Amino acid sequence: MIIVASILFSLAALAVLIKQDPKRARTFGLAPWQTGVGPRFLWLLCLAPGFVLPFFMPFAHWVIWLGATIAAGWFITSLRPGLGTRLKGELTALEARILGK
Amino acid sequence: MTGPSNQAIKRMISLHGWSGTLVSIFLYAVVFTGTVSVLQDEINRWSDPRRDIVHPFENPIEDTYQQLAAQVPGAFRGQVLIESAGDGSLRMFFYEKRKLKGQGTVDYGRDYLLDPETHRLLAARQGVSPHRRVEAPYHDLAHFIVDLHARLLIPGRAGLYATGLLGIVLLVAAITGILIHRHILRDLFVTERLGGRVVSLRDRHGLASVWGLPFAILVAFTGTFLSFAVSLGLPVVAISAFGGDTERAFAAVTAPAKIENATPAELANLDHIVAQAYLIAGTHPQFLRVEDAGRRDARVLTVHRNGGNGAVGPHTLEFNGVTGDFLRDRPLVGHSPSLGASTVAVMSPLHIGDFAGLASRAVWVALGAVLSMSIVSGMQLWLKRRGADPVWQACRKILAVVVWGLPVMLVGAGWGFFAAVIGGDTHSGTVAGFLVAGFVVMCLSLVSYSAQALSAHLRRILAWGLVGLPVLRLQTGGVSWGEASWNNVWQVMLIDLLCLTVAMVFLLRERAEKRSAAMALDVGE
Amino acid sequence: MLVTWPKTKKAMVALTVRKDDKPSGRFGRGLIERWNNRPLRTRWIASGPVAFVMAILSMASLPHGLPAGAGGVDHLVMPVIVFPLIWAVLIVLPLLPDRPGRLLGLYISIILAELALIVAGFLA
């Protein structure tokens, strides 16, 4: 459970980092998300479980935390911005098709 | 600090690209099959049609051990190996070290195979030990995939050298990749841009490679070690440090120091030892070894698989063979814990990812997928940059054949396996299925006019082949879902669902692409 | 000193921009110059066969230099573990300098030193 929580915690920090990343925003022509929290602090938050876990969890759990964070981090980064809007559009279209028929 | 010069970076890009290009097809084959073989145990259980399998160490073994020990000649009573054999039966092997002409020192003795539950005698023979690979026909599918991963089906040491070399190539690609990429942190969050242009592929390759970098280095390093350690490392060290005496080198690395005491003494109760071992390691032993039974210095070792109670490496528990007391967790190499021993112990679990059950394996599969993605996108980028050249145009088709053909061939191996599972030779069936699927892929590549069309065809075949696997498994007497949930064989449901989900993703994506293409056509008209 | 005429344009540039060009009759210096004049070939040799031989010899000679550790096996096991890393790094290194001659010289002298270490180990 602690492992799952720490993976989710790291991913949350990563999500904010992705949202406010200037280069990503520039590439897609968006305004970066302003949170008022510096990227350094967010990185610290993201990696914090990695510093804390070894002290009260077995080594295997630390490895799992790292691996899962990396794999899921790649996945959420590889999603293009505006996914929510696209999904919403798809769902509306689906609804229209079902109701239309 | 200044980085490498521009010229140096150009040279490294060329090494990164060319080393990748020349061998990337094989590298992809090894990484992809490796990702699949992370689920080796699950695939084994999934492809096994037997309803309930009892672990041999779940039942008491002491009485059977005593009975058999009374039957064997006195010379064979000293050393005993008790293990779960390849087909799931209980093996008891009573032996002694014997020097045979032309074979050196071997374990020679009597070998009994017993039913794991009733301990009914299944087979018995007398002879030399390396007979570990009992007929285990239901494990042939997973074994084939692992063999493809570990030695690319090349027999003997040559296969290990080949995959070791590929590991070095992956390491070199990772190192040069770091040195080339000067903005690793800045580009960490740049998602692939739309349009399938060179820059999009660059984004795709960069993203997958940078995120996958720690894992790439880890699997390349540990995999190269696993390939080279016994096939190259140990012989070289043996020549250098022991004048070429591999046996002595092996003994120096593995044999522990022990105080001899030949006074006769009864062996402790093995069931008590197995129970203690279960408490300490958290798993049943893979095998149990009795050293010098009948003497006061007897030892009993229980060797457990990787992981267990939070550890990453395997447990090798040492018990006093007379009192049955737990002595220590014996290091994998050397006679007391050391840096070398603990590093060696984590090499294989970190490569295979089997140290924390399904959790670690799921993570390893995901990381393997990222690494496969990185290799494939690297090849795509390389071809895209040379798009105009007709030679490289042809290579695009080869890329499609490899990237989608290999999964199709693995599914073909699965079909072959299940087709042969009733009464047939599953090993030949698996190989035949693999080759037939390969032949189909080749024919398709000859008749299809473009790489895109070929990829689409192969994806469709892959999807329907995956859908067919659970069906074929059930039709050939496989464990049904009802039986699986009754006997808690979750592996069956897991792999079935995995096949169906992957197939569905491909089919849905194809549908969506078709629809968007049709819509684009409508708009155009 | 015998200097072969540079075959490639890059080698020509490398030859002309050299700063510390002191005519020297010493054998080693001349050899390194010749290697520098054919940088591509030198890099191929250094990253290919020489890196491989050096990695193998490092693995063979380290048991004579490393401490045995608590378990009495570290000096035997650690070289086998680091062998892939050594090899990979040795392949990449020759790409870094613009004039790889000296690096090849360094590689070869390390190989000789390792050979000496192994022979000394055998004799001991």
PDB file of C-alpha atoms in Angstrom, chain A residues 7-92:
ATOM      1  CA  ILE A   7       4.198   5.780  -6.777  1.00  0.00           C
ATOM      2  CA  LEU A   8       1.021   7.858  -7.070  1.00  0.00           C
ATOM      3  CA  PHE A   9       2.656  10.677  -5.123  1.00  0.00           C
ATOM      4  CA  SER A  10       5.657  10.741  -7.475  1.00  0.00           C
ATOM      5  CA  LEU A  11       3.388  10.606 -10.500  1.00  0.00           C
ATOM      6  CA  ALA A  12       1.313  13.505  -9.207  1.00  0.00           C
ATOM      7  CA  ALA A  13       4.457  15.607  -8.858  1.00  0.00           C
ATOM      8  CA  LEU A  14       5.494  14.504 -12.358  1.00  0.00           C
ATOM      9  CA  ALA A  15       2.105  15.479 -13.764  1.00  0.00           C
ATOM     10  CA  VAL A  16       2.478  19.008 -12.417  1.00  0.00           C
ATOM     11  CA  LEU A  17       6.028  19.133 -13.782  1.00  0.00           C
ATOM     12  CA  ILE A  18       4.747  18.083 -17.208  1.00  0.00           C
ATOM     13  CA  LYS A  19       1.945  20.640 -17.120  1.00  0.00           C
ATOM     14  CA  GLN A  20       4.239  23.537 -16.365  1.00  0.00           C
ATOM     15  CA  ASP A  21       7.161  22.495 -18.533  1.00  0.00           C
ATOM     16  CA  PRO A  22       8.034  25.522 -20.723  1.00  0.00           C
ATOM     17  CA  LYS A  23       9.543  23.587 -23.631  1.00  0.00           C
ATOM     18  CA  ARG A  24       6.541  21.296 -23.932  1.00  0.00           C
ATOM     19  CA  ALA A  25       4.205  24.262 -23.822  1.00  0.00           C
ATOM     20  CA  ARG A  26       6.237  26.039 -26.504  1.00  0.00           C
ATOM     21  CA  THR A  27       6.256  22.958 -28.746  1.00  0.00           C
ATOM     22  CA  PHE A  28       2.490  22.664 -28.658  1.00  0.00           C
ATOM     23  CA  GLY A  29       1.815  26.409 -28.649  1.00  0.00           C
ATOM     24  CA  LEU A  30       0.215  26.463 -25.224  1.00  0.00           C
ATOM     25  CA  ALA A  31       0.697  28.695 -22.229  1.00  0.00           C
ATOM     26  CA  PRO A  32       2.556  26.822 -19.475  1.00  0.00           C
ATOM     27  CA  TRP A  33       0.562  26.170 -16.363  1.00  0.00           C
ATOM     28  CA  GLN A  34       1.476  28.659 -13.653  1.00  0.00           C
ATOM     29  CA  THR A  35       1.570  27.022 -10.242  1.00  0.00           C
ATOM     30  CA  GLY A  36       3.991  29.232  -8.392  1.00  0.00           C
ATOM     31  CA  VAL A  37       5.961  26.176  -7.349  1.00  0.00           C
ATOM     32  CA  GLY A  38       9.482  25.891  -8.726  1.00  0.00           C
ATOM     33  CA  PRO A  39      10.504  22.858 -10.778  1.00  0.00           C
ATOM     34  CA  ARG A  40      13.291  22.104  -8.311  1.00  0.00           C
ATOM     35  CA  PHE A  41      10.851  21.737  -5.460  1.00  0.00           C
ATOM     36  CA  LEU A  42       8.609  19.551  -7.612  1.00  0.00           C
ATOM     37  CA  TRP A  43      11.542  17.344  -8.574  1.00  0.00           C
ATOM     38  CA  LEU A  44      12.385  17.024  -4.900  1.00  0.00           C
ATOM     39  CA  LEU A  45       8.801  15.999  -4.159  1.00  0.00           C
ATOM     40  CA  CYS A  46       8.840  13.532  -7.037  1.00  0.00           C
ATOM     41  CA  LEU A  47      12.044  11.864  -5.890  1.00  0.00           C
ATOM     42  CA  ALA A  48      11.286  12.129  -2.171  1.00  0.00           C
ATOM     43  CA  PRO A  49       9.893   8.568  -1.871  1.00  0.00           C
ATOM     44  CA  GLY A  50      13.161   7.325  -3.313  1.00  0.00           C
ATOM     45  CA  PHE A  51      15.076   8.895  -0.439  1.00  0.00           C
ATOM     46  CA  VAL A  52      12.629   7.871   2.259  1.00  0.00           C
ATOM     47  CA  LEU A  53      11.649   4.335   1.218  1.00  0.00           C
ATOM     48  CA  PRO A  54      15.019   2.614   1.726  1.00  0.00           C
ATOM     49  CA  PHE A  55      14.929   3.435   5.429  1.00  0.00           C
ATOM     50  CA  PHE A  56      11.800   1.538   6.333  1.00  0.00           C
ATOM     51  CA  MET A  57      11.051  -0.686   3.362  1.00  0.00           C
ATOM     52  CA  PRO A  58      12.948  -3.597   1.808  1.00  0.00           C
ATOM     53  CA  PHE A  59      15.147  -2.895  -1.192  1.00  0.00           C
ATOM     54  CA  ALA A  60      12.751  -4.748  -3.514  1.00  0.00           C
ATOM     55  CA  HIS A  61      10.053  -2.146  -2.858  1.00  0.00           C
ATOM     56  CA  TRP A  62      12.390   0.673  -3.749  1.00  0.00           C
ATOM     57  CA  VAL A  63      13.187  -1.000  -7.070  1.00  0.00           C
ATOM     58  CA  ILE A  64       9.489  -1.390  -7.792  1.00  0.00           C
ATOM     59  CA  TRP A  65       8.839   2.257  -6.941  1.00  0.00           C
ATOM     60  CA  LEU A  66      11.574   3.363  -9.334  1.00  0.00           C
ATOM     61  CA  GLY A  67      10.534   1.053 -12.163  1.00  0.00           C
ATOM     62  CA  ALA A  68       6.830   1.829 -11.908  1.00  0.00           C
ATOM     63  CA  THR A  69       7.452   5.572 -11.725  1.00  0.00           C
ATOM     64  CA  ILE A  70       9.673   5.452 -14.801  1.00  0.00           C
ATOM     65  CA  ALA A  71       7.258   3.355 -16.866  1.00  0.00           C
ATOM     66  CA  ALA A  72       4.166   5.320 -15.863  1.00  0.00           C
ATOM     67  CA  GLY A  73       6.078   8.602 -16.180  1.00  0.00           C
ATOM     68  CA  TRP A  74       6.933   7.747 -19.771  1.00  0.00           C
ATOM     69  CA  PHE A  75       3.318   6.863 -20.431  1.00  0.00           C
ATOM     70  CA  ILE A  76       1.803  10.084 -19.083  1.00  0.00           C
ATOM     71  CA  THR A  77       4.470  12.150 -20.817  1.00  0.00           C
ATOM     72  CA  SER A  78       3.763  10.474 -24.136  1.00  0.00           C
ATOM     73  CA  LEU A  79       0.104  11.539 -24.007  1.00  0.00           C
ATOM     74  CA  ARG A  80      -0.357  14.687 -26.096  1.00  0.00           C
ATOM     75  CA  PRO A  81      -1.848  17.731 -24.373  1.00  0.00           C
ATOM     76  CA  GLY A  82      -5.578  18.130 -24.769  1.00  0.00           C
ATOM     77  CA  LEU A  83      -6.331  14.451 -24.218  1.00  0.00           C
ATOM     78  CA  GLY A  84      -9.298  15.292 -21.998  1.00  0.00           C
ATOM     79  CA  THR A  85     -10.885  17.470 -24.688  1.00  0.00           C
ATOM     80  CA  ARG A  86     -10.297  14.811 -27.352  1.00  0.00           C
ATOM     81  CA  LEU A  87     -11.818  12.081 -25.201  1.00  0.00           C
ATOM     82  CA  LYS A  88     -14.794  14.295 -24.458  1.00  0.00           C
ATOM     83  CA  GLY A  89     -15.282  14.885 -28.177  1.00  0.00           C
ATOM     84  CA  GLU A  90     -15.102  11.156 -28.881  1.00  0.00           C
ATOM     85  CA  LEU A  91     -17.619  10.388 -26.155  1.00  0.00           C
ATOM     86  CA  THR A  92     -20.013  13.065 -27.417  1.00  0.00           C
TER      87      THR A  92
END
